[in-house]
PDB file of C-alpha atoms in Angstrom:
ATOM      1  CA  UNK A   1      16.156-106.848  -6.406  1.00  0.00           C
ATOM      2  CA  UNK A   2      12.753-106.684  -7.833  1.00  0.00           C
ATOM      3  CA  UNK A   3      12.700-108.595 -10.644  1.00  0.00           C
ATOM      4  CA  UNK A   4      14.797-111.683  -7.929  1.00  0.00           C
ATOM      5  CA  UNK A   5      11.573-110.946  -5.905  1.00  0.00           C
ATOM      6  CA  UNK A   6       9.723-111.883  -8.554  1.00  0.00           C
ATOM      7  CA  UNK A   7      10.792-114.812 -10.541  1.00  0.00           C
ATOM      8  CA  UNK A   8      11.876-116.159  -6.770  1.00  0.00           C
ATOM      9  CA  UNK A   9       7.449-115.651  -6.959  1.00  0.00           C
ATOM     10  CA  UNK A  10       6.939-117.756  -9.909  1.00  0.00           C
ATOM     11  CA  UNK A  11       9.037-120.549  -8.873  1.00  0.00           C
ATOM     12  CA  UNK A  12       7.682-121.044  -5.645  1.00  0.00           C
ATOM     13  CA  UNK A  13       3.761-120.420  -8.132  1.00  0.00           C
ATOM     14  CA  UNK A  14       5.209-123.266 -10.336  1.00  0.00           C
ATOM     15  CA  UNK A  15       6.093-125.620  -6.963  1.00  0.00           C
ATOM     16  CA  UNK A  16       3.108-124.491  -5.647  1.00  0.00           C
ATOM     17  CA  UNK A  17       1.214-126.053  -9.080  1.00  0.00           C
ATOM     18  CA  UNK A  18       3.319-128.788  -9.610  1.00  0.00           C
ATOM     19  CA  UNK A  19       2.575-130.064  -5.494  1.00  0.00           C
ATOM     20  CA  UNK A  20      -1.258-129.186  -6.403  1.00  0.00           C
ATOM     21  CA  UNK A  21      -1.132-131.372  -9.074  1.00  0.00           C
ATOM     22  CA  UNK A  22       0.225-134.324  -7.852  1.00  0.00           C
ATOM     23  CA  UNK A  23      -2.126-134.372  -4.837  1.00  0.00           C
ATOM     24  CA  UNK A  24      -5.528-133.969  -6.949  1.00  0.00           C
ATOM     25  CA  UNK A  25      -3.665-137.156  -8.990  1.00  0.00           C
ATOM     26  CA  UNK A  26      -3.332-138.923  -5.805  1.00  0.00           C
ATOM     27  CA  UNK A  27      -6.779-138.018  -4.778  1.00  0.00           C
ATOM     28  CA  UNK A  28      -8.429-139.839  -7.875  1.00  0.00           C
ATOM     29  CA  UNK A  29      -5.945-142.554  -7.247  1.00  0.00           C
ATOM     30  CA  UNK A  30      -7.148-143.003  -3.625  1.00  0.00           C
ATOM     31  CA  UNK A  31     -10.634-141.925  -4.304  1.00  0.00           C
ATOM     32  CA  UNK A  32     -10.339-139.722  -0.662  1.00  0.00           C
ATOM     33  CA  UNK A  33      -8.542-136.695  -0.746  1.00  0.00           C
ATOM     34  CA  UNK A  34      -4.895-136.765  -0.245  1.00  0.00           C
ATOM     35  CA  UNK A  35      -3.210-133.139   0.404  1.00  0.00           C
ATOM     36  CA  UNK A  36       0.449-134.177   0.732  1.00  0.00           C
ATOM     37  CA  UNK A  37       1.838-132.117   4.236  1.00  0.00           C
ATOM     38  CA  UNK A  38       5.318-129.668   3.727  1.00  0.00           C
ATOM     39  CA  UNK A  39       7.410-132.021   5.590  1.00  0.00           C
ATOM     40  CA  UNK A  40       6.651-135.616   3.819  1.00  0.00           C
ATOM     41  CA  UNK A  41       7.460-133.322   0.589  1.00  0.00           C
ATOM     42  CA  UNK A  42      10.731-131.654   1.962  1.00  0.00           C
ATOM     43  CA  UNK A  43      11.994-134.978   3.337  1.00  0.00           C
ATOM     44  CA  UNK A  44      11.128-136.800   0.035  1.00  0.00           C
ATOM     45  CA  UNK A  45      13.169-134.137  -2.076  1.00  0.00           C
ATOM     46  CA  UNK A  46      16.411-133.718   0.382  1.00  0.00           C
ATOM     47  CA  UNK A  47      16.063-134.848   4.012  1.00  0.00           C
ATOM     48  CA  UNK A  48      19.538-134.061   4.729  1.00  0.00           C
ATOM     49  CA  UNK A  49      18.235-130.455   4.208  1.00  0.00           C
ATOM     50  CA  UNK A  50      15.164-130.547   6.952  1.00  0.00           C
ATOM     51  CA  UNK A  51      18.041-131.776   9.457  1.00  0.00           C
ATOM     52  CA  UNK A  52      20.275-129.246   8.712  1.00  0.00           C
ATOM     53  CA  UNK A  53      17.443-125.926   8.692  1.00  0.00           C
ATOM     54  CA  UNK A  54      16.170-127.983  11.868  1.00  0.00           C
ATOM     55  CA  UNK A  55      19.948-127.752  13.407  1.00  0.00           C
ATOM     56  CA  UNK A  56      20.763-123.875  12.542  1.00  0.00           C
ATOM     57  CA  UNK A  57      17.312-123.130  13.927  1.00  0.00           C
ATOM     58  CA  UNK A  58      18.057-124.600  17.396  1.00  0.00           C
ATOM     59  CA  UNK A  59      21.786-123.617  17.187  1.00  0.00           C
ATOM     60  CA  UNK A  60      21.033-119.707  16.145  1.00  0.00           C
ATOM     61  CA  UNK A  61      17.971-118.424  16.922  1.00  0.00           C
ATOM     62  CA  UNK A  62      16.025-120.451  19.546  1.00  0.00           C
ATOM     63  CA  UNK A  63      15.279-124.530  20.196  1.00  0.00           C
ATOM     64  CA  UNK A  64      11.223-124.204  20.805  1.00  0.00           C
ATOM     65  CA  UNK A  65      11.139-121.455  17.771  1.00  0.00           C
ATOM     66  CA  UNK A  66      11.718-124.939  15.702  1.00  0.00           C
ATOM     67  CA  UNK A  67       9.209-127.198  17.535  1.00  0.00           C
ATOM     68  CA  UNK A  68       6.137-124.445  18.010  1.00  0.00           C
ATOM     69  CA  UNK A  69       6.785-122.620  14.424  1.00  0.00           C
ATOM     70  CA  UNK A  70       8.702-124.847  12.022  1.00  0.00           C
ATOM     71  CA  UNK A  71       6.653-127.808  13.053  1.00  0.00           C
ATOM     72  CA  UNK A  72       3.033-126.277  12.642  1.00  0.00           C
ATOM     73  CA  UNK A  73       4.512-125.374   8.703  1.00  0.00           C
ATOM     74  CA  UNK A  74       5.824-128.441   8.072  1.00  0.00           C
ATOM     75  CA  UNK A  75       2.320-130.295   8.237  1.00  0.00           C
ATOM     76  CA  UNK A  76       0.423-127.592   6.651  1.00  0.00           C
ATOM     77  CA  UNK A  77      -0.485-128.736   2.556  1.00  0.00           C
ATOM     78  CA  UNK A  78       3.115-128.361   0.245  1.00  0.00           C
ATOM     79  CA  UNK A  79       0.774-126.890  -2.278  1.00  0.00           C
ATOM     80  CA  UNK A  80      -0.783-124.537   0.387  1.00  0.00           C
ATOM     81  CA  UNK A  81       2.747-123.145   2.103  1.00  0.00           C
ATOM     82  CA  UNK A  82       4.327-122.469  -1.356  1.00  0.00           C
ATOM     83  CA  UNK A  83       0.889-120.632  -3.100  1.00  0.00           C
ATOM     84  CA  UNK A  84       0.903-118.246   0.165  1.00  0.00           C
ATOM     85  CA  UNK A  85       5.030-117.884  -0.673  1.00  0.00           C
ATOM     86  CA  UNK A  86       4.601-117.027  -3.256  1.00  0.00           C
ATOM     87  CA  UNK A  87       1.750-114.618  -2.147  1.00  0.00           C
ATOM     88  CA  UNK A  88       4.418-113.393  -0.005  1.00  0.00           C
ATOM     89  CA  UNK A  89       7.425-112.639  -2.622  1.00  0.00           C
ATOM     90  CA  UNK A  90       5.107-110.924  -4.816  1.00  0.00           C
ATOM     91  CA  UNK A  91       3.293-108.216  -2.368  1.00  0.00           C
ATOM     92  CA  UNK A  92       6.831-107.300  -1.384  1.00  0.00           C
ATOM     93  CA  UNK A  93       8.216-107.051  -5.484  1.00  0.00           C
ATOM     94  CA  UNK A  94       5.531-105.053  -6.158  1.00  0.00           C
ATOM     95  CA  UNK A  95       5.848-101.694  -7.310  1.00  0.00           C
ATOM     96  CA  UNK A  96       2.343 -99.321  -7.069  1.00  0.00           C
ATOM     97  CA  UNK A  97       1.749 -97.440  -9.800  1.00  0.00           C
ATOM     98  CA  UNK A  98       2.254 -93.483  -9.755  1.00  0.00           C
ATOM     99  CA  UNK A  99      -0.752 -91.624  -8.406  1.00  0.00           C
ATOM    100  CA  UNK A 100      -1.060 -88.537 -10.895  1.00  0.00           C
ATOM    101  CA  UNK A 101      -1.657 -91.025 -13.986  1.00  0.00           C
ATOM    102  CA  UNK A 102       0.316 -92.896 -16.609  1.00  0.00           C
ATOM    103  CA  UNK A 103       1.588 -89.722 -17.989  1.00  0.00           C
ATOM    104  CA  UNK A 104       3.720 -88.307 -15.215  1.00  0.00           C
ATOM    105  CA  UNK A 105       7.135 -87.193 -14.247  1.00  0.00           C
TER     106      UNK A 105
END
């Protein structure tokens, strides 16, 4: 399980770096800071899944949760969202070193 979480963390980190690179290229081209919101990036990649997630959250959890949490999340920069996701996945998969040292059982 730890391997899968670390792999998912790596994938999220790669996506964050790609999103940050795209934003930096657009910023240089526009001569202004450009940060793509998560919602716009998600719509560009898969608009049907965004609508599916909205309907699932509204139906199974609560309609106001989508309005509050998801709308806030979708306005954040895509690279930052994936960086935080990568960090959280890495923290869950982290294995603490043994207290007694390297050669203890």
